[in-house]
């Protein structure tokens, strides 16, 4: 599998990039990860969210593409707002929970999907008119001007939501994890955290950097 960023998206957002890994994992649900999830803290007040340096980069990226980040909120921001309000994040199993933990800690959207459900290579591009993201628990999201992840079968995610088609289930054995970066800041630290979390809590092996 290869991941390519479309030239038009790169032209509009020169620093846009991803941290991506394929990995074989143990698929389970443990109290250890649940405790991590339930004890997440964010050193922000609710009125400081949109001005935080990293969250603002994602929001500004949406705006540059012509997408309103307040209407189509990036997943990282939505998660962080819940944590600030003291609302526990839903526990969906360790693989997804670790992705949500990673997203809150890095303040960046994180894609966690069943890689066996992806057909061919991955292209990250700008969504077109008439395209939709079949978002998990959110229905259809208009993909116009939204960064979207696409395989041979179509859109399977965006920084606002992953989709049902490639979602992690109880039978998932290999995953693709991507941290979506709208700048190059803190990328080394973010990558190390990704590896630390999945190696420690999901026994990740056979890691392939994409």
Short mmCIF file of C-alpha atoms in Angstrom, two decimals:
data_model
loop_
_atom_site.label_atom_id
_atom_site.label_comp_id
_atom_site.label_asym_id
_atom_site.label_seq_id
_atom_site.Cartn_x
_atom_site.Cartn_y
_atom_site.Cartn_z
CA UNK A 1 0.00 0.00 0.00
CA UNK A 2 1.16 3.51 -0.82
CA UNK A 3 -0.22 6.86 0.32
CA UNK A 4 -0.14 9.84 -2.04
CA UNK A 5 -1.21 13.42 -1.41
CA UNK A 6 -2.87 15.00 -4.43
CA UNK A 7 -1.00 17.90 -6.02
CA UNK A 8 -3.93 20.35 -5.74
CA UNK A 9 -4.26 19.70 -2.02
CA UNK A 10 -0.49 20.08 -1.59
CA UNK A 11 -0.58 23.32 -3.59
CA UNK A 12 -3.28 24.81 -1.38
CA UNK A 13 -1.75 23.46 1.86
CA UNK A 14 2.03 23.17 1.31
CA UNK A 15 2.73 21.77 4.80
CA UNK A 16 -0.04 19.18 4.75
CA UNK A 17 1.30 15.69 5.44
CA UNK A 18 0.51 12.49 7.29
CA UNK A 19 2.22 10.14 9.70
CA UNK A 20 1.08 6.73 8.52
CA UNK A 21 1.71 3.16 9.65
CA UNK A 22 0.42 -0.28 8.77
CA UNK A 23 0.62 -2.71 11.68
CA UNK A 24 -0.54 -6.10 12.90
CA UNK A 25 -2.27 -5.74 16.25
CA UNK A 26 -4.02 -7.54 19.06
CA UNK A 27 -7.67 -6.57 18.95
CA UNK A 28 -9.08 -6.43 22.46
CA UNK A 29 -10.81 -4.25 25.04
CA UNK A 30 -8.90 -3.73 28.28
CA UNK A 31 -9.40 -1.79 31.49
CA UNK A 32 -5.90 -0.37 31.04
CA UNK A 33 -6.79 1.49 27.84
CA UNK A 34 -10.23 2.39 29.18
CA UNK A 35 -8.56 4.06 32.17
CA UNK A 36 -6.30 6.04 29.83
CA UNK A 37 -9.34 7.13 27.86
CA UNK A 38 -11.35 8.15 30.92
CA UNK A 39 -8.46 10.07 32.47
CA UNK A 40 -7.58 12.25 29.49
CA UNK A 41 -6.95 15.88 30.36
CA UNK A 42 -6.61 18.93 28.12
CA UNK A 43 -4.95 22.08 29.40
CA UNK A 44 -7.40 24.39 27.64
CA UNK A 45 -10.62 26.20 28.44
CA UNK A 46 -13.50 25.78 26.03
CA UNK A 47 -13.12 29.34 24.70
CA UNK A 48 -9.44 28.70 24.00
CA UNK A 49 -9.96 25.72 21.70
CA UNK A 50 -10.18 27.56 18.40
CA UNK A 51 -7.10 29.65 19.13
CA UNK A 52 -4.85 26.78 20.23
CA UNK A 53 -1.84 26.66 17.89
CA UNK A 54 -2.28 23.10 16.57
CA UNK A 55 -6.09 23.03 16.50
CA UNK A 56 -6.06 26.38 14.69
CA UNK A 57 -3.81 24.93 11.98
CA UNK A 58 -6.43 22.31 11.17
CA UNK A 59 -9.22 24.88 11.24
CA UNK A 60 -7.23 27.27 9.04
CA UNK A 61 -6.51 24.42 6.63
CA UNK A 62 -10.23 23.72 6.30
CA UNK A 63 -10.88 27.41 5.64
CA UNK A 64 -8.19 27.57 2.94
CA UNK A 65 -9.92 24.71 1.16
CA UNK A 66 -13.30 26.42 1.46
CA UNK A 67 -14.72 24.32 4.33
CA UNK A 68 -16.23 25.84 7.47
CA UNK A 69 -14.55 24.06 10.44
CA UNK A 70 -17.34 25.17 12.79
CA UNK A 71 -19.98 23.49 10.62
CA UNK A 72 -17.91 20.44 9.66
CA UNK A 73 -15.84 20.14 12.81
CA UNK A 74 -12.53 18.22 12.68
CA UNK A 75 -12.67 15.06 14.78
CA UNK A 76 -9.78 16.13 17.00
CA UNK A 77 -11.56 19.32 17.99
CA UNK A 78 -14.81 17.49 18.70
CA UNK A 79 -13.00 15.02 20.97
CA UNK A 80 -11.10 17.75 22.79
CA UNK A 81 -14.28 19.73 23.42
CA UNK A 82 -15.85 16.65 25.05
CA UNK A 83 -12.83 16.12 27.28
CA UNK A 84 -12.80 19.78 28.39
CA UNK A 85 -16.50 19.52 29.26
CA UNK A 86 -15.79 16.45 31.38
CA UNK A 87 -17.73 14.09 29.08
CA UNK A 88 -16.03 10.69 28.83
CA UNK A 89 -15.27 9.55 25.30
CA UNK A 90 -17.09 6.45 24.09
CA UNK A 91 -15.04 3.28 24.49
CA UNK A 92 -15.07 1.33 21.22
CA UNK A 93 -12.28 -1.17 21.87
CA UNK A 94 -8.57 -0.59 22.35
CA UNK A 95 -7.68 0.01 18.70
CA UNK A 96 -10.14 2.88 18.29
CA UNK A 97 -9.72 4.12 21.85
CA UNK A 98 -5.96 4.43 21.32
CA UNK A 99 -6.62 6.46 18.18
CA UNK A 100 -8.89 8.82 20.11
CA UNK A 101 -6.31 9.12 22.91
CA UNK A 102 -3.65 9.88 20.30
CA UNK A 103 -5.91 12.49 18.70
CA UNK A 104 -6.55 14.31 21.98
CA UNK A 105 -2.88 14.24 23.00
CA UNK A 106 -1.57 15.43 19.61
CA UNK A 107 -4.56 17.76 18.94
CA UNK A 108 -4.69 16.30 15.43
CA UNK A 109 -7.24 14.11 13.69
CA UNK A 110 -6.28 10.44 13.63
CA UNK A 111 -7.54 7.83 11.17
CA UNK A 112 -7.72 4.22 12.40
CA UNK A 113 -9.15 1.77 9.87
CA UNK A 114 -9.10 -1.92 9.02
CA UNK A 115 -6.42 -2.04 6.33
CA UNK A 116 -7.75 -5.29 4.88
CA UNK A 117 -10.86 -3.35 3.82
CA UNK A 118 -8.85 -0.85 1.77
CA UNK A 119 -8.59 -1.65 -1.91
CA UNK A 120 -5.41 -0.54 -3.67
CA UNK A 121 -3.41 2.53 -2.72
CA UNK A 122 -4.58 5.58 -0.80
CA UNK A 123 -4.96 9.06 -2.29
CA UNK A 124 -5.61 12.05 -0.05
CA UNK A 125 -7.32 14.78 -2.04
CA UNK A 126 -9.94 17.51 -1.88
CA UNK A 127 -13.54 16.29 -1.97
CA UNK A 128 -15.63 17.13 -5.03
CA UNK A 129 -19.18 18.39 -5.43
CA UNK A 130 -21.64 15.51 -5.08
CA UNK A 131 -19.30 13.37 -2.94
CA UNK A 132 -20.11 12.34 0.61
CA UNK A 133 -18.37 10.75 3.58
CA UNK A 134 -20.50 7.95 5.08
CA UNK A 135 -19.43 8.96 8.56
CA UNK A 136 -19.62 6.62 11.53
CA UNK A 137 -22.59 7.64 13.72
CA UNK A 138 -22.96 10.92 11.83
CA UNK A 139 -24.69 9.99 8.58
CA UNK A 140 -23.52 11.51 5.31
CA UNK A 141 -21.15 14.49 5.43
CA UNK A 142 -20.78 16.68 2.36
CA UNK A 143 -17.22 16.04 1.15
CA UNK A 144 -16.99 19.17 -1.00
CA UNK A 145 -13.74 21.02 -0.15
CA UNK A 146 -12.94 18.55 2.63
CA UNK A 147 -9.66 16.59 2.68
CA UNK A 148 -10.69 13.00 2.00
CA UNK A 149 -8.93 9.61 1.99
CA UNK A 150 -9.73 7.60 -1.12
CA UNK A 151 -9.00 4.05 -2.30
CA UNK A 152 -10.10 2.19 -5.43
CA UNK A 153 -13.65 1.94 -4.06
CA UNK A 154 -14.05 5.59 -3.10
CA UNK A 155 -13.87 7.77 0.01
CA UNK A 156 -13.15 5.95 3.27
CA UNK A 157 -12.49 8.85 5.60
CA UNK A 158 -11.63 12.47 6.34
CA UNK A 159 -10.21 14.47 9.25
CA UNK A 160 -13.84 14.96 10.35
CA UNK A 161 -14.79 11.27 10.43
CA UNK A 162 -13.79 7.80 9.27
CA UNK A 163 -16.39 5.74 7.41
CA UNK A 164 -18.38 2.60 8.07
CA UNK A 165 -16.89 0.68 5.12
CA UNK A 166 -13.36 0.46 6.53
CA UNK A 167 -14.24 0.60 10.22
CA UNK A 168 -12.48 -1.57 12.78
CA UNK A 169 -14.52 -4.57 13.95
CA UNK A 170 -13.94 -7.53 16.26
CA UNK A 171 -12.31 -9.45 13.39
CA UNK A 172 -9.75 -6.73 12.55
CA UNK A 173 -6.14 -7.95 12.70
CA UNK A 174 -4.26 -5.27 10.75
CA UNK A 175 -4.84 -1.54 10.85
CA UNK A 176 -3.79 1.61 9.08
CA UNK A 177 -3.17 4.51 11.46
CA UNK A 178 -2.68 8.03 10.12
CA UNK A 179 -2.11 11.27 12.02
CA UNK A 180 -3.27 14.14 9.82
CA UNK A 181 -0.85 17.07 10.00
CA UNK A 182 -1.58 20.55 8.68
CA UNK A 183 1.96 21.64 9.59
CA UNK A 184 5.31 20.03 10.36
CA UNK A 185 5.30 21.07 14.02
CA UNK A 186 5.80 18.31 16.60
CA UNK A 187 5.71 15.54 13.97
CA UNK A 188 8.58 13.59 15.50
CA UNK A 189 6.94 13.68 18.92
CA UNK A 190 3.57 12.70 17.43
CA UNK A 191 5.10 9.75 15.58
CA UNK A 192 6.86 8.50 18.71
CA UNK A 193 3.61 8.71 20.67
CA UNK A 194 1.75 6.74 17.99
CA UNK A 195 4.34 3.98 18.11
CA UNK A 196 4.54 3.95 21.91
CA UNK A 197 0.77 3.64 22.34
CA UNK A 198 0.17 0.90 19.79
CA UNK A 199 3.26 -1.14 20.63
CA UNK A 200 2.55 -1.00 24.37
CA UNK A 201 -1.22 -1.43 24.44
CA UNK A 202 -2.04 -3.23 21.16
CA UNK A 203 1.15 -5.33 20.87
CA UNK A 204 1.75 -3.88 17.41
CA UNK A 205 4.24 -5.77 15.23
CA UNK A 206 5.29 -5.78 11.56
CA UNK A 207 5.03 -2.02 11.44
CA UNK A 208 5.41 -0.46 7.99
CA UNK A 209 5.85 3.28 7.69
CA UNK A 210 3.98 4.72 4.71
#
